Amino acid sequence: MSRALTTQSDVEVALNGYVTPGEDYFNRGAVSPGLSISNREQREKRPSPIPFRGPNAESLARMISNARKPGRGRKKIGIRDRICCHQWTWFTMTMATGGVANVLHSIWTPYRADWLWYIGLIFFLFNICLFVTNCILITMRFIMVPGSFMHSFLDQMESLFIPAVVVSTATILINTCEYGIPMTGPWLQRTMECLFWVYTIVSVVASAGMYLILWSTQIFPIHTMTPVWVFPGYPLLLSAPFASTLIAANELVSNNPPVDRLAIAMCAIAVQGTGFLISFMICAAFIYRLMTQKLPRDMQRPGVFISIGPSGFTVAGIVSLGQQSHVVIPDSFQGSNHSVIIIRLLSTIVGLWLWGLSVWFFLVSVGSLWKYVRPERKMPFQMTWWSFVFPNTALVTATLALATALGSTGLRICGCVMAAVLIVVWVLVFATMLKCLWNRELLWPKELEED
């Protein structure tokens, strides 16, 4: 069994095979354990690895300090300074809130209970308010702190969460199709159809562009890897759920003119497949990291739940589109009169396969929190706690979609129970966030307080 390297002599003893390096080994800027003693001269010529750095809080605090109006001397930290601490990670809150509204609508669909619809509508409207507030605050930060916009793209942690604003937009668009189109005229449906194509383009460009920026400007050692690396690919994973929701809303309102269902479905499947494969490859790297470096640190532990999302959203989208094949696929598609039956069967089988993967990641994610059951072990609150909610909304909607496809009452009850637990988790995370705001643990420049 391999052991962790802690000294340079340990590296030279390990001439063959791979020995897991400890985190302090990388922080010292040591050489790779895979190099043999015979390569000493080449090893000395190579530059030392760049150690991992967390969020560049000192640089941000310095920019906030420089942005303060001169001539007033030392002053207390005010609302302006707190706004300047607002980051992209706050959009994970709107992702989770929109996801809860989507879950409530998925439960409402088979039962048609008015109270479920109204609760989901409240979450939807509240999410719009949160999204607008986040947009205003982060715009104020960029204006009041010159250079902070570019800094957000170069920070190793904050840059990974920039796509959260795109995902939040997708959840709002999905909720608009669910709660808005049935209550309005054809104009909103036409608007959503146009916005679907706009979102598809934006999601592809945002995902590819963000990864290119990260690969060009950042170095992420494998011992710091978490499923947060998947985040730039998350905008792609909302394509199929968006398409299925738009088609379902169009089918529900029979008076509205039909949308281009076949083109929307095929495009969504292509983009969804791309996002899932990218995420799957990154999750494979995460398993490698777990095998060599153990579980992530306490502050990174909530990010483990992000691994649930890729397969969960794919199941929810693909299975729903498969069940809609009778209104999507034209007669005698590809020269076969059985195309609808084949597509429904295939989407259900693929959905079950990926749903099992999502459940497995869910069990691993929940199991990674076992040590925090003890009172002496605490997990510091960060906005990444919203990872306890948003990826799990994908698992719930996937479970409900499979329950509809299979006609399974057991799966539907399981999905409803999971949804109830999820809403409780949302309330707990939101309450903890408000408590930390009040106690000056969030949006508080501690570095300026120490000056």
Tab-separated table of C-alpha atoms in Angstrom:
chain	number	residue	atom	x	y	z
A	1	MET	CA	0.000	0.000	0.000
A	2	SER	CA	1.333	3.418	-0.923
A	3	ARG	CA	1.958	6.043	1.721
A	4	ALA	CA	2.186	9.821	1.612
A	5	LEU	CA	5.531	11.486	0.944
A	6	THR	CA	6.594	14.080	3.476
A	7	THR	CA	10.334	14.552	2.922
A	8	GLN	CA	12.706	14.671	-0.022
A	9	SER	CA	14.359	11.463	1.153
A	10	ASP	CA	11.005	9.711	0.849
A	11	VAL	CA	10.869	10.799	-2.775
A	12	GLU	CA	14.279	9.350	-3.539
A	13	VAL	CA	13.378	6.064	-1.840
A	14	ALA	CA	10.329	5.687	-4.089
A	15	LEU	CA	12.157	4.816	-7.296
A	16	ASN	CA	9.401	2.692	-8.766
A	17	GLY	CA	5.651	3.039	-8.764
A	18	TYR	CA	3.542	5.904	-7.550
A	19	VAL	CA	3.547	7.135	-3.986
A	20	THR	CA	0.883	9.596	-2.929
A	21	PRO	CA	2.383	13.000	-2.056
A	22	GLY	CA	0.959	14.883	0.902
A	23	GLU	CA	-0.490	18.351	0.518
A	24	ASP	CA	2.428	19.949	2.384
A	25	TYR	CA	4.759	18.341	-0.139
A	26	PHE	CA	3.238	20.413	-2.960
A	27	ASN	CA	3.214	23.558	-0.838
A	28	ARG	CA	6.989	23.273	-0.387
A	29	GLY	CA	7.411	23.363	-4.159
A	30	ALA	CA	9.075	19.937	-4.303
A	31	VAL	CA	9.633	17.874	-7.421
A	32	SER	CA	7.397	15.158	-8.784
A	33	PRO	CA	7.700	11.781	-6.986
A	34	GLY	CA	7.735	9.983	-10.309
A	35	LEU	CA	11.250	11.231	-11.189
A	36	SER	CA	14.177	8.891	-10.550
A	37	ILE	CA	17.583	9.803	-9.077
A	38	SER	CA	19.201	9.283	-12.478
A	39	ASN	CA	17.318	12.340	-13.735
A	40	ARG	CA	18.779	14.609	-11.008
A	41	GLU	CA	20.326	17.080	-13.439
A	42	GLN	CA	17.135	17.423	-15.500
A	43	ARG	CA	15.150	17.692	-12.298
A	44	GLU	CA	17.297	20.572	-11.001
A	45	LYS	CA	16.857	22.498	-14.251
A	46	ARG	CA	13.084	22.322	-14.104
A	47	PRO	CA	11.208	25.104	-12.282
A	48	SER	CA	9.570	24.183	-9.008
A	49	PRO	CA	5.845	23.500	-9.165
A	50	ILE	CA	3.675	26.469	-8.333
A	51	PRO	CA	2.016	25.860	-4.960
A	52	PHE	CA	-1.745	26.016	-4.743
A	53	ARG	CA	-3.232	29.230	-3.462
A	54	GLY	CA	-6.744	29.598	-2.207
A	55	PRO	CA	-8.997	32.550	-2.856
A	56	ASN	CA	-6.863	35.632	-3.318
A	57	ALA	CA	-8.492	37.473	-0.434
A	58	GLU	CA	-5.475	39.666	0.255
A	59	SER	CA	-5.465	40.989	-3.293
A	60	LEU	CA	-9.213	41.716	-3.167
A	61	ALA	CA	-8.858	43.389	0.235
A	62	ARG	CA	-6.047	45.538	-1.135
A	63	MET	CA	-8.232	46.640	-4.038
A	64	ILE	CA	-11.065	47.464	-1.635
A	65	SER	CA	-8.648	49.469	0.504
A	66	ASN	CA	-7.372	51.378	-2.519
A	67	ALA	CA	-10.951	52.052	-3.641
A	68	ARG	CA	-11.764	53.829	-0.387
A	69	LYS	CA	-12.087	57.580	-0.686
A	70	PRO	CA	-8.848	59.242	0.443
A	71	GLY	CA	-8.615	62.068	2.919
A	72	ARG	CA	-10.832	60.585	5.609
A	73	GLY	CA	-8.209	58.627	7.469
A	74	ARG	CA	-9.032	55.340	9.097
A	75	LYS	CA	-12.723	54.571	9.258
A	76	LYS	CA	-14.994	51.731	10.251
A	77	ILE	CA	-16.091	49.088	7.784
A	78	GLY	CA	-19.371	50.187	6.225
A	79	ILE	CA	-21.982	48.922	3.806
A	80	ARG	CA	-19.821	49.998	0.857
A	81	ASP	CA	-16.979	47.751	2.016
A	82	ARG	CA	-19.359	44.831	2.512
A	83	ILE	CA	-20.812	45.234	-0.986
A	84	CYS	CA	-17.279	45.210	-2.375
A	85	CYS	CA	-16.888	41.664	-0.969
A	86	HIS	CA	-19.764	40.310	-3.077
A	87	GLN	CA	-18.600	37.499	-5.378
A	88	TRP	CA	-19.925	35.206	-8.126
A	89	THR	CA	-20.440	32.435	-5.569
A	90	TRP	CA	-23.612	34.198	-4.419
A	91	PHE	CA	-25.327	33.097	-7.623
A	92	THR	CA	-25.286	29.534	-6.285
A	93	MET	CA	-28.137	30.708	-4.039
A	94	THR	CA	-30.291	31.599	-7.040
A	95	MET	CA	-29.393	28.331	-8.725
A	96	ALA	CA	-30.653	26.414	-5.704
A	97	THR	CA	-33.813	28.513	-5.246
A	98	GLY	CA	-34.786	28.146	-8.907
A	99	GLY	CA	-34.089	24.424	-8.666
A	100	VAL	CA	-36.510	24.108	-5.742
A	101	ALA	CA	-39.218	25.878	-7.769
A	102	ASN	CA	-38.592	23.378	-10.577
A	103	VAL	CA	-38.877	20.443	-8.153
A	104	LEU	CA	-42.200	21.721	-6.811
A	105	HIS	CA	-43.585	22.007	-10.340
A	106	SER	CA	-42.431	18.449	-11.097
A	107	ILE	CA	-44.403	17.231	-8.086
A	108	TRP	CA	-47.423	19.351	-9.025
A	109	THR	CA	-47.601	17.884	-12.552
A	110	PRO	CA	-48.991	14.430	-11.567
A	111	TYR	CA	-51.052	15.580	-8.564
A	112	ARG	CA	-52.334	19.008	-9.726
A	113	ALA	CA	-52.525	20.335	-6.160
A	114	ASP	CA	-53.025	24.094	-6.167
A	115	TRP	CA	-51.048	24.662	-2.969
A	116	LEU	CA	-47.957	23.060	-4.538
A	117	TRP	CA	-48.275	25.332	-7.550
A	118	TYR	CA	-48.514	28.456	-5.403
A	119	ILE	CA	-45.536	27.486	-3.230
A	120	GLY	CA	-43.497	26.872	-6.374
A	121	LEU	CA	-44.616	30.239	-7.743
A	122	ILE	CA	-43.452	31.939	-4.527
A	123	PHE	CA	-40.023	30.309	-4.849
A	124	PHE	CA	-39.899	31.405	-8.508
A	125	LEU	CA	-40.729	35.048	-7.773
A	126	PHE	CA	-38.422	35.112	-4.756
A	127	ASN	CA	-35.633	33.715	-6.921
A	128	ILE	CA	-36.091	36.542	-9.431
A	129	CYS	CA	-35.718	39.054	-6.600
A	130	LEU	CA	-32.558	37.325	-5.364
A	131	PHE	CA	-31.127	37.204	-8.885
A	132	VAL	CA	-31.733	40.905	-9.508
A	133	THR	CA	-30.220	41.734	-6.102
A	134	ASN	CA	-27.114	39.680	-6.888
A	135	CYS	CA	-26.730	41.375	-10.263
A	136	ILE	CA	-26.994	44.824	-8.689
A	137	LEU	CA	-24.540	44.049	-5.882
A	138	ILE	CA	-21.875	42.481	-8.064
A	139	THR	CA	-22.175	45.344	-10.573
A	140	MET	CA	-21.681	47.809	-7.720
A	141	ARG	CA	-18.595	45.879	-6.645
A	142	PHE	CA	-17.080	46.069	-10.111
A	143	ILE	CA	-17.785	49.795	-10.291
A	144	MET	CA	-16.592	50.675	-6.782
A	145	VAL	CA	-13.488	48.463	-6.920
A	146	PRO	CA	-11.640	49.078	-10.209
A	147	GLY	CA	-9.929	45.955	-11.480
A	148	SER	CA	-12.103	43.555	-9.491
A	149	PHE	CA	-13.882	42.332	-12.630
A	150	MET	CA	-10.663	41.022	-14.172
A	151	HIS	CA	-9.557	39.833	-10.741
A	152	SER	CA	-12.631	37.598	-10.527
A	153	PHE	CA	-11.546	35.787	-13.699
A	154	LEU	CA	-8.024	35.247	-12.374
A	155	ASP	CA	-8.889	34.090	-8.859
A	156	GLN	CA	-8.578	30.307	-8.577
A	157	MET	CA	-11.792	29.861	-6.603
A	158	GLU	CA	-14.072	32.691	-7.713
A	159	SER	CA	-13.414	32.126	-11.431
A	160	LEU	CA	-14.880	28.619	-11.224
A	161	PHE	CA	-18.228	30.050	-10.091
A	162	ILE	CA	-18.662	32.652	-12.831
A	163	PRO	CA	-20.881	30.256	-14.873
A	164	ALA	CA	-23.287	30.244	-11.905
A	165	VAL	CA	-24.882	33.387	-13.331
A	166	VAL	CA	-25.609	31.519	-16.588
A	167	VAL	CA	-27.069	28.536	-14.724
A	168	SER	CA	-29.194	30.866	-12.588
A	169	THR	CA	-30.536	32.425	-15.775
A	170	ALA	CA	-31.412	28.958	-17.072
A	171	THR	CA	-33.377	28.098	-13.932
A	172	ILE	CA	-35.349	31.341	-14.271
A	173	LEU	CA	-36.116	30.575	-17.924
A	174	ILE	CA	-37.236	27.043	-17.030
A	175	ASN	CA	-39.453	28.361	-14.241
A	176	THR	CA	-40.902	30.939	-16.642
A	177	CYS	CA	-41.942	28.141	-19.002
A	178	GLU	CA	-43.502	26.209	-16.118
A	179	TYR	CA	-45.338	28.992	-14.324
A	180	GLY	CA	-45.625	31.670	-17.006
A	181	ILE	CA	-46.580	30.184	-20.390
A	182	PRO	CA	-49.793	28.446	-19.201
A	183	MET	CA	-50.985	31.751	-17.673
A	184	THR	CA	-50.190	34.090	-20.565
A	185	GLY	CA	-50.687	34.383	-24.282
A	186	PRO	CA	-48.589	33.071	-27.167
A	187	TRP	CA	-46.182	36.023	-26.877
A	188	LEU	CA	-44.350	34.525	-23.890
A	189	GLN	CA	-44.039	31.162	-25.616
A	190	ARG	CA	-42.482	32.796	-28.686
A	191	THR	CA	-40.140	34.735	-26.395
A	192	MET	CA	-39.060	31.582	-24.578
A	193	GLU	CA	-38.484	29.787	-27.871
A	194	CYS	CA	-36.161	32.577	-29.018
A	195	LEU	CA	-34.436	32.654	-25.638
A	196	PHE	CA	-33.849	28.901	-25.845
A	197	TRP	CA	-31.676	29.381	-28.919
A	198	VAL	CA	-29.963	32.372	-27.337
A	199	TYR	CA	-29.267	30.386	-24.183
A	200	THR	CA	-27.911	27.448	-26.182
A	201	ILE	CA	-25.372	29.670	-27.892
A	202	VAL	CA	-24.461	31.497	-24.692
A	203	SER	CA	-24.039	28.256	-22.722
A	204	VAL	CA	-21.683	26.749	-25.299
A	205	VAL	CA	-19.618	29.928	-25.618
A	206	ALA	CA	-19.555	30.514	-21.852
A	207	SER	CA	-18.509	26.947	-21.075
A	208	ALA	CA	-15.765	26.706	-23.692
A	209	GLY	CA	-14.577	30.254	-23.024
A	210	MET	CA	-14.409	29.801	-19.262
A	211	TYR	CA	-12.416	26.596	-19.537
A	212	LEU	CA	-10.012	28.262	-21.992
A	213	ILE	CA	-9.482	31.143	-19.568
A	214	LEU	CA	-8.843	28.752	-16.692
A	215	TRP	CA	-6.447	26.613	-18.709
A	216	SER	CA	-4.573	29.708	-19.903
A	217	THR	CA	-4.236	31.554	-16.604
A	218	GLN	CA	-4.506	29.061	-13.727
A	219	ILE	CA	-2.726	26.004	-12.381
A	220	PHE	CA	-4.849	23.589	-10.355
A	221	PRO	CA	-2.854	20.823	-8.608
A	222	ILE	CA	-4.642	17.493	-8.496
A	223	HIS	CA	-4.558	17.417	-4.679
A	224	THR	CA	-6.882	20.444	-4.628
A	225	MET	CA	-9.360	18.944	-7.098
A	226	THR	CA	-13.080	18.886	-6.289
A	227	PRO	CA	-16.151	18.524	-8.536
A	228	VAL	CA	-16.269	22.332	-8.572
A	229	TRP	CA	-14.066	21.940	-11.649
A	230	VAL	CA	-17.254	20.738	-13.372
A	231	PHE	CA	-18.950	24.089	-12.801
A	232	PRO	CA	-17.951	25.771	-16.096
A	233	GLY	CA	-19.711	22.885	-17.869
A	234	TYR	CA	-22.930	23.228	-15.870
A	235	PRO	CA	-24.608	25.687	-18.302
A	236	LEU	CA	-24.651	22.904	-20.904
A	237	LEU	CA	-26.452	20.554	-18.521
A	238	LEU	CA	-29.608	22.693	-18.388
A	239	SER	CA	-30.262	22.446	-22.151
A	240	ALA	CA	-32.360	19.276	-22.168
A	241	PRO	CA	-34.424	20.243	-19.079
A	242	PHE	CA	-35.073	23.637	-20.687
A	243	ALA	CA	-36.152	22.028	-23.966
A	244	SER	CA	-38.427	19.453	-22.332
A	245	THR	CA	-40.062	22.137	-20.170
A	246	LEU	CA	-40.675	24.388	-23.179
A	247	ILE	CA	-42.193	21.534	-25.194
A	248	ALA	CA	-44.351	20.429	-22.236
A	249	ALA	CA	-45.674	23.979	-21.762
A	250	ASN	CA	-46.452	24.220	-25.483
A	251	GLU	CA	-48.296	20.893	-25.357
A	252	LEU	CA	-50.249	21.956	-22.269
A	253	VAL	CA	-51.579	25.153	-23.871
A	254	SER	CA	-53.252	23.767	-26.984
A	255	ASN	CA	-54.334	27.201	-28.206
A	256	ASN	CA	-50.748	28.356	-28.708
A	257	PRO	CA	-49.041	27.714	-32.053
A	258	PRO	CA	-46.595	24.781	-31.929
A	259	VAL	CA	-42.900	25.443	-31.468
A	260	ASP	CA	-40.220	23.782	-33.590
A	261	ARG	CA	-40.168	20.757	-31.294
A	262	LEU	CA	-37.913	18.472	-33.315
A	263	ALA	CA	-35.170	21.079	-33.790
A	264	ILE	CA	-35.327	22.097	-30.120
A	265	ALA	CA	-35.146	18.499	-28.901
A	266	MET	CA	-32.277	17.457	-31.183
A	267	CYS	CA	-30.222	20.555	-30.357
A	268	ALA	CA	-30.815	20.062	-26.647
A	269	ILE	CA	-29.683	16.433	-26.817
A	270	ALA	CA	-26.466	17.424	-28.604
A	271	VAL	CA	-25.610	20.144	-26.076
A	272	GLN	CA	-26.669	18.017	-23.101
A	273	GLY	CA	-24.518	15.120	-24.293
A	274	THR	CA	-21.527	17.411	-24.644
A	275	GLY	CA	-21.971	18.784	-21.143
A	276	PHE	CA	-22.423	15.342	-19.621
A	277	LEU	CA	-19.314	13.884	-21.274
A	278	ILE	CA	-17.181	16.849	-20.178
A	279	SER	CA	-18.501	16.516	-16.637
A	280	PHE	CA	-18.061	12.746	-16.663
A	281	MET	CA	-14.387	13.048	-17.587
A	282	ILE	CA	-13.800	15.597	-14.827
A	283	CYS	CA	-15.619	13.409	-12.299
A	284	ALA	CA	-13.292	10.563	-13.321
A	285	ALA	CA	-10.377	12.816	-12.392
A	286	PHE	CA	-12.106	13.487	-9.076
A	287	ILE	CA	-12.242	9.762	-8.298
A	288	TYR	CA	-8.512	9.562	-9.085
A	289	ARG	CA	-7.969	12.433	-6.667
A	290	LEU	CA	-9.972	10.594	-3.967
A	291	MET	CA	-7.911	7.442	-4.461
A	292	THR	CA	-4.627	9.336	-4.044
A	293	GLN	CA	-5.442	12.257	-1.742
A	294	LYS	CA	-8.453	11.262	0.391
A	295	LEU	CA	-11.565	13.441	0.750
A	296	PRO	CA	-11.345	17.228	0.260
A	297	ARG	CA	-10.726	19.603	3.133
A	298	ASP	CA	-13.543	20.876	5.325
A	299	MET	CA	-14.023	24.091	3.367
A	300	GLN	CA	-14.155	22.130	0.087
A	301	ARG	CA	-16.368	19.287	1.299
A	302	PRO	CA	-19.755	20.712	0.126
A	303	GLY	CA	-18.428	20.726	-3.445
A	304	VAL	CA	-18.547	16.916	-3.483
A	305	PHE	CA	-22.312	17.155	-4.063
A	306	ILE	CA	-21.745	18.882	-7.408
A	307	SER	CA	-20.880	15.454	-8.863
A	308	ILE	CA	-24.577	14.495	-8.538
A	309	GLY	CA	-25.753	17.150	-10.993
A	310	PRO	CA	-24.405	16.043	-14.414
A	311	SER	CA	-26.096	12.644	-14.482
A	312	GLY	CA	-29.177	13.932	-12.644
A	313	PHE	CA	-29.911	16.758	-15.082
A	314	THR	CA	-29.189	14.472	-18.026
A	315	VAL	CA	-31.696	11.900	-16.783
A	316	ALA	CA	-34.353	14.548	-16.125
A	317	GLY	CA	-33.932	16.033	-19.594
A	318	ILE	CA	-33.472	12.895	-21.701
A	319	VAL	CA	-36.270	10.891	-20.057
A	320	SER	CA	-38.706	13.807	-20.303
A	321	LEU	CA	-37.870	14.341	-23.983
A	322	GLY	CA	-38.306	10.610	-24.563
A	323	GLN	CA	-41.786	10.708	-23.051
A	324	GLN	CA	-42.610	13.649	-25.334
A	325	SER	CA	-41.487	11.815	-28.461
A	326	HIS	CA	-45.078	11.379	-29.655
A	327	VAL	CA	-45.335	15.158	-30.150
A	328	VAL	CA	-41.700	15.673	-31.143
A	329	ILE	CA	-41.018	12.907	-33.651
A	330	PRO	CA	-42.961	13.074	-36.945
A	331	ASP	CA	-44.659	9.989	-38.361
A	332	SER	CA	-42.370	7.518	-40.140
A	333	PHE	CA	-39.272	9.195	-38.696
A	334	GLN	CA	-36.151	7.608	-40.217
A	335	GLY	CA	-38.426	5.343	-42.231
A	336	SER	CA	-39.856	3.525	-39.208
A	337	ASN	CA	-43.370	3.518	-37.794
A	338	HIS	CA	-42.040	2.431	-34.399
A	339	SER	CA	-39.711	5.374	-33.785
A	340	VAL	CA	-41.713	6.710	-30.827
A	341	ILE	CA	-41.734	3.367	-29.013
A	342	ILE	CA	-38.022	2.834	-29.630
A	343	ILE	CA	-37.077	6.327	-28.428
A	344	ARG	CA	-39.207	6.020	-25.293
A	345	LEU	CA	-37.674	2.660	-24.418
A	346	LEU	CA	-34.132	3.828	-25.157
A	347	SER	CA	-34.476	7.064	-23.154
A	348	THR	CA	-35.847	5.144	-20.161
A	349	ILE	CA	-33.031	2.583	-20.226
A	350	VAL	CA	-30.353	5.285	-20.523
A	351	GLY	CA	-32.121	7.246	-17.799
A	352	LEU	CA	-32.057	4.298	-15.397
A	353	TRP	CA	-28.389	3.752	-16.115
A	354	LEU	CA	-27.406	7.368	-15.377
A	355	TRP	CA	-29.848	7.626	-12.463
A	356	GLY	CA	-27.946	4.824	-10.747
A	357	LEU	CA	-24.722	6.826	-11.221
A	358	SER	CA	-26.363	9.895	-9.706
A	359	VAL	CA	-27.595	7.905	-6.695
A	360	TRP	CA	-24.102	6.469	-6.206
A	361	PHE	CA	-22.545	9.935	-6.151
A	362	PHE	CA	-25.287	11.027	-3.744
A	363	LEU	CA	-24.396	8.234	-1.322
A	364	VAL	CA	-20.697	9.073	-1.564
A	365	SER	CA	-21.429	12.773	-1.005
A	366	VAL	CA	-23.612	12.139	2.043
A	367	GLY	CA	-21.070	9.667	3.409
A	368	SER	CA	-18.328	12.285	3.138
A	369	LEU	CA	-20.145	14.297	5.827
A	370	TRP	CA	-20.179	11.530	8.443
A	371	LYS	CA	-17.491	13.099	10.630
A	372	TYR	CA	-19.526	16.289	11.054
A	373	VAL	CA	-22.141	14.361	13.000
A	374	ARG	CA	-19.867	14.677	16.027
A	375	PRO	CA	-20.358	17.963	17.913
A	376	GLU	CA	-16.643	18.773	18.020
A	377	ARG	CA	-16.332	18.753	14.222
A	378	LYS	CA	-17.786	21.749	12.409
A	379	MET	CA	-17.878	22.741	8.768
A	380	PRO	CA	-17.341	26.473	8.192
A	381	PHE	CA	-20.190	28.099	6.284
A	382	GLN	CA	-19.524	29.299	2.761
A	383	MET	CA	-21.781	30.008	-0.169
A	384	THR	CA	-20.755	26.600	-1.523
A	385	TRP	CA	-23.184	25.173	1.047
A	386	TRP	CA	-25.823	25.740	-1.633
A	387	SER	CA	-24.273	22.669	-3.278
A	388	PHE	CA	-26.296	20.712	-0.725
A	389	VAL	CA	-29.410	21.886	-2.599
A	390	PHE	CA	-28.941	22.583	-6.303
A	391	PRO	CA	-27.336	19.292	-7.505
A	392	ASN	CA	-29.886	17.355	-5.466
A	393	THR	CA	-32.737	19.117	-7.262
A	394	ALA	CA	-31.432	17.316	-10.353
A	395	LEU	CA	-31.640	13.953	-8.577
A	396	VAL	CA	-35.210	14.657	-7.411
A	397	THR	CA	-36.455	15.760	-10.838
A	398	ALA	CA	-34.703	12.752	-12.411
A	399	THR	CA	-36.454	10.430	-9.949
A	400	LEU	CA	-39.836	11.986	-10.709
A	401	ALA	CA	-39.213	11.791	-14.472
A	402	LEU	CA	-38.411	8.078	-14.210
A	403	ALA	CA	-41.475	7.568	-12.010
A	404	THR	CA	-43.625	9.013	-14.795
A	405	ALA	CA	-41.877	6.998	-17.507
A	406	LEU	CA	-42.147	3.708	-15.602
A	407	GLY	CA	-45.502	4.401	-13.972
A	408	SER	CA	-43.898	3.650	-10.623
A	409	THR	CA	-45.766	4.846	-7.534
A	410	GLY	CA	-42.823	3.880	-5.332
A	411	LEU	CA	-40.394	6.097	-7.237
A	412	ARG	CA	-42.883	8.966	-7.162
A	413	ILE	CA	-43.294	8.684	-3.381
A	414	CYS	CA	-39.509	8.498	-3.019
A	415	GLY	CA	-39.165	11.647	-5.116
A	416	CYS	CA	-41.752	13.481	-3.009
A	417	VAL	CA	-39.969	12.533	0.217
A	418	MET	CA	-36.647	13.673	-1.210
A	419	ALA	CA	-38.245	16.953	-2.281
A	420	ALA	CA	-39.582	17.557	1.249
A	421	VAL	CA	-36.137	16.944	2.735
A	422	LEU	CA	-34.603	19.199	0.089
A	423	ILE	CA	-36.874	22.112	1.023
A	424	VAL	CA	-35.893	21.667	4.681
A	425	VAL	CA	-32.215	21.767	3.661
A	426	TRP	CA	-32.871	24.926	1.631
A	427	VAL	CA	-34.439	26.603	4.664
A	428	LEU	CA	-31.531	25.575	6.911
A	429	VAL	CA	-28.892	26.812	4.469
A	430	PHE	CA	-30.746	30.089	3.910
A	431	ALA	CA	-31.157	30.648	7.672
A	432	THR	CA	-27.471	29.870	8.274
A	433	MET	CA	-26.511	32.304	5.529
A	434	LEU	CA	-28.570	35.092	7.146
A	435	LYS	CA	-27.009	34.289	10.529
A	436	CYS	CA	-23.500	34.518	9.091
A	437	LEU	CA	-24.360	37.824	7.432
A	438	TRP	CA	-25.559	39.187	10.761
A	439	ASN	CA	-22.476	37.870	12.592
A	440	ARG	CA	-20.147	39.458	10.008
A	441	GLU	CA	-18.894	36.122	8.720
A	442	LEU	CA	-20.066	36.820	5.162
A	443	LEU	CA	-19.515	39.943	3.072
A	444	TRP	CA	-17.018	41.177	5.634
A	445	PRO	CA	-13.441	42.235	4.696
A	446	LYS	CA	-11.602	40.767	7.679
A	447	GLU	CA	-8.256	41.877	6.271
A	448	LEU	CA	-9.300	45.527	6.478
A	449	GLU	CA	-10.536	45.016	10.020
A	450	GLU	CA	-7.090	43.790	11.047
A	451	ASP	CA	-5.315	46.793	9.532
